[in-house]
């Protein structure tokens, strides 16, 4: 494959927002460098990007930007890359024998498109059917936030949250729906400010039992 053809197809993957794997593509040595060194190096490189664009880095308003961006990347918006930031999930015994569906809807999340590094933001709706243990509601939010704080494609984000819940809750009966706006679609490219993207993950009863799935969809008032 010639270089031009290769580049054309890379650009196409980005524009079409096609992800290539379920796991976030990370190198083995991703965390050999500590966070402080990462901030220092990203700051240096971001300053260079601004320099190349001809921005005056001695300007009072701009001079702190490289450091701010570097810190934001490592400690905030991409902190979910590092497994050490994964929320510890504490389970509770389901003493009151609630074995109906639990739905947590309208969980706000902010992520970043891995093809353009601009925000993806929207709502996540999560459901599970307890098999004997339950999880604190805030933990569901934290799991959503953790996987959101990575460069992402929405399909992978949805699957990663779903699989994590299966693992944590010890049940296959998990559903996740995400409805999100992509800044790379609204503020550039086709400049479509109205469209949102819906992705879903259905496992166990949500996948095989139409009634469970419909009940969930009814709760979040998205008709099929
Ligand atoms: Zn994008």
Short mmCIF file of C-alpha atoms and ligand atoms in Angstrom, two decimals:
data_model
loop_
_atom_site.label_atom_id
_atom_site.label_comp_id
_atom_site.label_asym_id
_atom_site.label_seq_id
_atom_site.Cartn_x
_atom_site.Cartn_y
_atom_site.Cartn_z
CA UNK A 1 0.00 0.00 0.00
CA UNK A 2 1.49 3.33 -1.05
CA UNK A 3 1.83 6.04 1.57
CA UNK A 4 -0.85 8.23 -0.01
CA UNK A 5 -3.33 5.38 -0.06
CA UNK A 6 -2.46 4.48 3.53
CA UNK A 7 -2.97 8.07 4.65
CA UNK A 8 -6.25 8.36 2.77
CA UNK A 9 -7.60 5.30 4.53
CA UNK A 10 -6.41 6.55 7.95
CA UNK A 11 -8.24 9.79 7.35
CA UNK A 12 -11.32 7.88 6.32
CA UNK A 13 -11.30 5.86 9.55
CA UNK A 14 -11.26 9.13 11.46
CA UNK A 15 -13.97 10.84 9.48
CA UNK A 16 -16.20 7.80 9.63
CA UNK A 17 -15.41 7.29 13.31
CA UNK A 18 -14.64 3.65 12.93
CA UNK A 19 -12.90 2.05 15.89
CA UNK A 20 -10.55 -0.86 15.36
CA UNK A 21 -10.77 -2.81 18.63
CA UNK A 22 -12.70 -3.32 21.84
CA UNK A 23 -9.70 -2.58 24.03
CA UNK A 24 -8.35 0.94 24.08
CA UNK A 25 -5.21 0.63 21.95
CA UNK A 26 -2.50 1.24 24.57
CA UNK A 27 1.17 0.30 24.37
CA UNK A 28 2.61 -2.10 26.95
CA UNK A 29 4.88 0.60 28.35
CA UNK A 30 2.02 3.13 28.65
CA UNK A 31 2.51 3.73 32.38
CA UNK A 32 6.23 3.35 32.80
CA UNK A 33 6.46 7.14 32.80
CA UNK A 34 4.88 8.82 35.82
CA UNK A 35 2.17 11.47 35.55
CA UNK A 36 4.43 14.41 36.41
CA UNK A 37 6.87 13.54 33.64
CA UNK A 38 3.95 13.14 31.20
CA UNK A 39 2.64 16.59 32.10
CA UNK A 40 6.13 18.06 31.61
CA UNK A 41 6.61 16.45 28.20
CA UNK A 42 3.11 17.18 26.87
CA UNK A 43 3.52 20.79 27.99
CA UNK A 44 6.73 21.04 25.97
CA UNK A 45 5.15 19.56 22.87
CA UNK A 46 1.95 21.57 23.14
CA UNK A 47 4.00 24.76 23.43
CA UNK A 48 5.67 23.71 20.18
CA UNK A 49 2.28 23.17 18.48
CA UNK A 50 1.23 26.68 19.53
CA UNK A 51 4.58 28.05 18.37
CA UNK A 52 4.18 26.44 14.96
CA UNK A 53 0.75 28.06 14.66
CA UNK A 54 2.47 31.40 15.18
CA UNK A 55 0.96 32.18 18.58
CA UNK A 56 2.90 34.52 20.84
CA UNK A 57 3.69 32.47 23.95
CA UNK A 58 4.91 35.54 25.84
CA UNK A 59 1.33 36.86 25.86
CA UNK A 60 -0.06 36.76 29.40
CA UNK A 61 -3.23 35.00 28.32
CA UNK A 62 -1.41 32.27 26.37
CA UNK A 63 1.71 31.55 28.31
CA UNK A 64 0.07 29.24 30.83
CA UNK A 65 -1.89 27.32 28.20
CA UNK A 66 0.65 24.55 27.45
CA UNK A 67 0.85 23.65 31.14
CA UNK A 68 -2.93 23.86 31.60
CA UNK A 69 -3.58 21.61 28.61
CA UNK A 70 -0.95 19.07 29.70
CA UNK A 71 -2.34 18.89 33.24
CA UNK A 72 -5.90 18.62 31.94
CA UNK A 73 -4.95 15.75 29.61
CA UNK A 74 -3.09 13.68 32.17
CA UNK A 75 -5.01 14.39 35.39
CA UNK A 76 -8.52 15.03 34.11
CA UNK A 77 -9.87 14.28 30.65
CA UNK A 78 -7.60 11.28 29.90
CA UNK A 79 -7.10 10.04 33.45
CA UNK A 80 -9.22 6.98 32.64
CA UNK A 81 -6.39 5.54 30.54
CA UNK A 82 -4.57 4.57 33.71
CA UNK A 83 -5.95 1.45 35.44
CA UNK A 84 -4.84 2.85 38.80
CA UNK A 85 -7.71 5.37 38.47
CA UNK A 86 -10.32 2.67 37.97
CA UNK A 87 -13.04 2.99 40.63
CA UNK A 88 -13.01 0.21 43.19
CA UNK A 89 -16.43 -1.38 43.10
CA UNK A 90 -17.95 -2.32 46.41
CA UNK A 91 -20.85 -4.69 46.26
CA UNK A 92 -23.62 -4.94 48.80
CA UNK A 93 -25.65 -7.96 49.58
CA UNK A 94 -29.13 -7.57 48.17
CA UNK A 95 -30.82 -8.09 51.56
CA UNK A 96 -34.24 -6.93 50.52
CA UNK A 97 -34.17 -9.44 47.65
CA UNK A 98 -34.78 -6.85 45.01
CA UNK A 99 -34.40 -8.83 41.86
CA UNK A 100 -36.21 -6.58 39.47
CA UNK A 101 -34.47 -4.38 37.00
CA UNK A 102 -32.51 -1.42 38.26
CA UNK A 103 -32.19 1.47 35.82
CA UNK A 104 -30.00 4.51 36.22
CA UNK A 105 -30.75 6.95 33.48
CA UNK A 106 -29.47 10.31 32.28
CA UNK A 107 -25.92 9.90 33.55
CA UNK A 108 -24.05 12.85 32.08
CA UNK A 109 -20.69 11.99 30.58
CA UNK A 110 -17.91 13.83 28.79
CA UNK A 111 -15.42 12.03 26.62
CA UNK A 112 -13.14 12.81 23.68
CA UNK A 113 -13.23 11.51 20.14
CA UNK A 114 -9.98 9.63 19.55
CA UNK A 115 -9.89 10.73 15.91
CA UNK A 116 -10.04 14.48 16.49
CA UNK A 117 -9.44 14.96 20.24
CA UNK A 118 -12.56 17.09 20.64
CA UNK A 119 -15.43 16.41 23.07
CA UNK A 120 -18.12 13.78 22.85
CA UNK A 121 -20.78 14.46 25.48
CA UNK A 122 -24.20 13.18 26.30
CA UNK A 123 -26.22 10.85 28.48
CA UNK A 124 -25.74 7.23 29.44
CA UNK A 125 -28.57 4.96 30.56
CA UNK A 126 -27.58 1.84 32.43
CA UNK A 127 -29.60 -1.14 33.67
CA UNK A 128 -28.94 -4.43 35.39
CA UNK A 129 -30.87 -7.22 37.03
CA UNK A 130 -29.31 -8.16 40.36
CA UNK A 131 -28.25 -11.76 40.91
CA UNK A 132 -27.89 -11.27 44.66
CA UNK A 133 -25.58 -8.31 45.00
CA UNK A 134 -26.08 -4.64 44.26
CA UNK A 135 -23.70 -1.79 43.61
CA UNK A 136 -23.86 1.77 44.98
CA UNK A 137 -25.53 4.05 42.44
CA UNK A 138 -22.66 6.52 42.47
CA UNK A 139 -20.38 3.65 41.45
CA UNK A 140 -22.28 3.29 38.19
CA UNK A 141 -21.61 6.98 37.50
CA UNK A 142 -17.96 6.50 38.37
CA UNK A 143 -17.59 3.54 36.01
CA UNK A 144 -19.19 5.60 33.20
CA UNK A 145 -16.85 8.53 33.96
CA UNK A 146 -13.74 6.33 34.17
CA UNK A 147 -14.15 4.86 30.68
CA UNK A 148 -15.24 8.24 29.31
CA UNK A 149 -11.97 9.82 30.36
CA UNK A 150 -10.09 8.28 27.49
CA UNK A 151 -9.74 9.07 23.82
CA UNK A 152 -12.74 7.06 22.62
CA UNK A 153 -15.12 5.98 19.94
CA UNK A 154 -18.65 5.82 21.27
CA UNK A 155 -19.18 2.14 20.37
CA UNK A 156 -16.10 1.06 22.31
CA UNK A 157 -17.01 3.28 25.27
CA UNK A 158 -20.45 1.66 25.44
CA UNK A 159 -18.99 -1.85 25.32
CA UNK A 160 -16.30 -1.13 27.89
CA UNK A 161 -18.90 0.13 30.37
CA UNK A 162 -21.15 -2.86 29.71
CA UNK A 163 -18.36 -5.40 30.13
CA UNK A 164 -17.09 -3.75 33.30
CA UNK A 165 -20.59 -3.94 34.82
CA UNK A 166 -20.86 -7.62 33.93
CA UNK A 167 -17.57 -8.25 35.68
CA UNK A 168 -18.28 -6.12 38.74
CA UNK A 169 -21.87 -7.27 39.26
CA UNK A 170 -21.28 -10.91 38.41
CA UNK A 171 -24.33 -11.01 36.15
CA UNK A 172 -24.75 -11.12 32.40
CA UNK A 173 -27.97 -9.11 32.66
CA UNK A 174 -26.63 -5.67 31.80
CA UNK A 175 -27.70 -2.98 29.34
CA UNK A 176 -26.12 0.33 28.37
CA UNK A 177 -27.44 2.96 25.98
CA UNK A 178 -25.47 6.08 25.19
CA UNK A 179 -26.83 9.11 23.37
CA UNK A 180 -24.14 11.62 22.54
CA UNK A 181 -23.13 14.70 20.61
CA UNK A 182 -19.82 14.68 18.80
CA UNK A 183 -18.10 18.03 18.52
CA UNK A 184 -16.15 16.75 15.54
CA UNK A 185 -19.47 16.40 13.72
CA UNK A 186 -21.08 19.61 15.00
CA UNK A 187 -18.23 22.12 14.96
CA UNK A 188 -16.32 20.99 11.87
CA UNK A 189 -16.56 18.47 9.02
CA UNK A 190 -20.24 18.27 8.08
CA UNK A 191 -21.12 20.89 10.75
CA UNK A 192 -24.28 19.10 11.80
CA UNK A 193 -25.29 20.57 15.15
CA UNK A 194 -28.48 18.58 15.63
CA UNK A 195 -27.66 14.94 15.16
CA UNK A 196 -26.84 12.75 18.10
CA UNK A 197 -25.46 9.24 18.03
CA UNK A 198 -27.06 6.36 19.94
CA UNK A 199 -25.14 3.21 20.76
CA UNK A 200 -26.29 0.22 22.78
CA UNK A 201 -24.94 -2.79 24.61
CA UNK A 202 -27.36 -5.59 25.55
CA UNK A 203 -26.28 -8.71 27.38
CA UNK A 204 -28.01 -11.65 29.08
CA UNK A 205 -31.76 -11.09 29.50
CA UNK A 206 -31.55 -7.72 27.80
CA UNK A 207 -30.26 -9.45 24.71
CA UNK A 208 -32.41 -12.57 24.71
CA UNK A 209 -35.61 -11.55 26.45
CA UNK A 210 -37.60 -8.99 24.54
CA UNK A 211 -39.71 -8.13 27.57
CA UNK A 212 -36.70 -7.12 29.67
CA UNK A 213 -35.28 -5.08 26.84
CA UNK A 214 -38.59 -3.32 26.21
CA UNK A 215 -39.04 -2.61 29.90
CA UNK A 216 -35.65 -0.90 29.95
CA UNK A 217 -36.42 1.07 26.79
CA UNK A 218 -39.75 2.11 28.28
CA UNK A 219 -38.05 3.36 31.45
CA UNK A 220 -35.69 5.55 29.54
CA UNK A 221 -38.59 6.51 27.25
CA UNK A 222 -36.88 5.67 24.03
CA UNK A 223 -39.40 3.79 21.94
CA UNK A 224 -38.06 1.10 19.69
ZN1 LIG B 1 -14.11 12.74 15.66
#
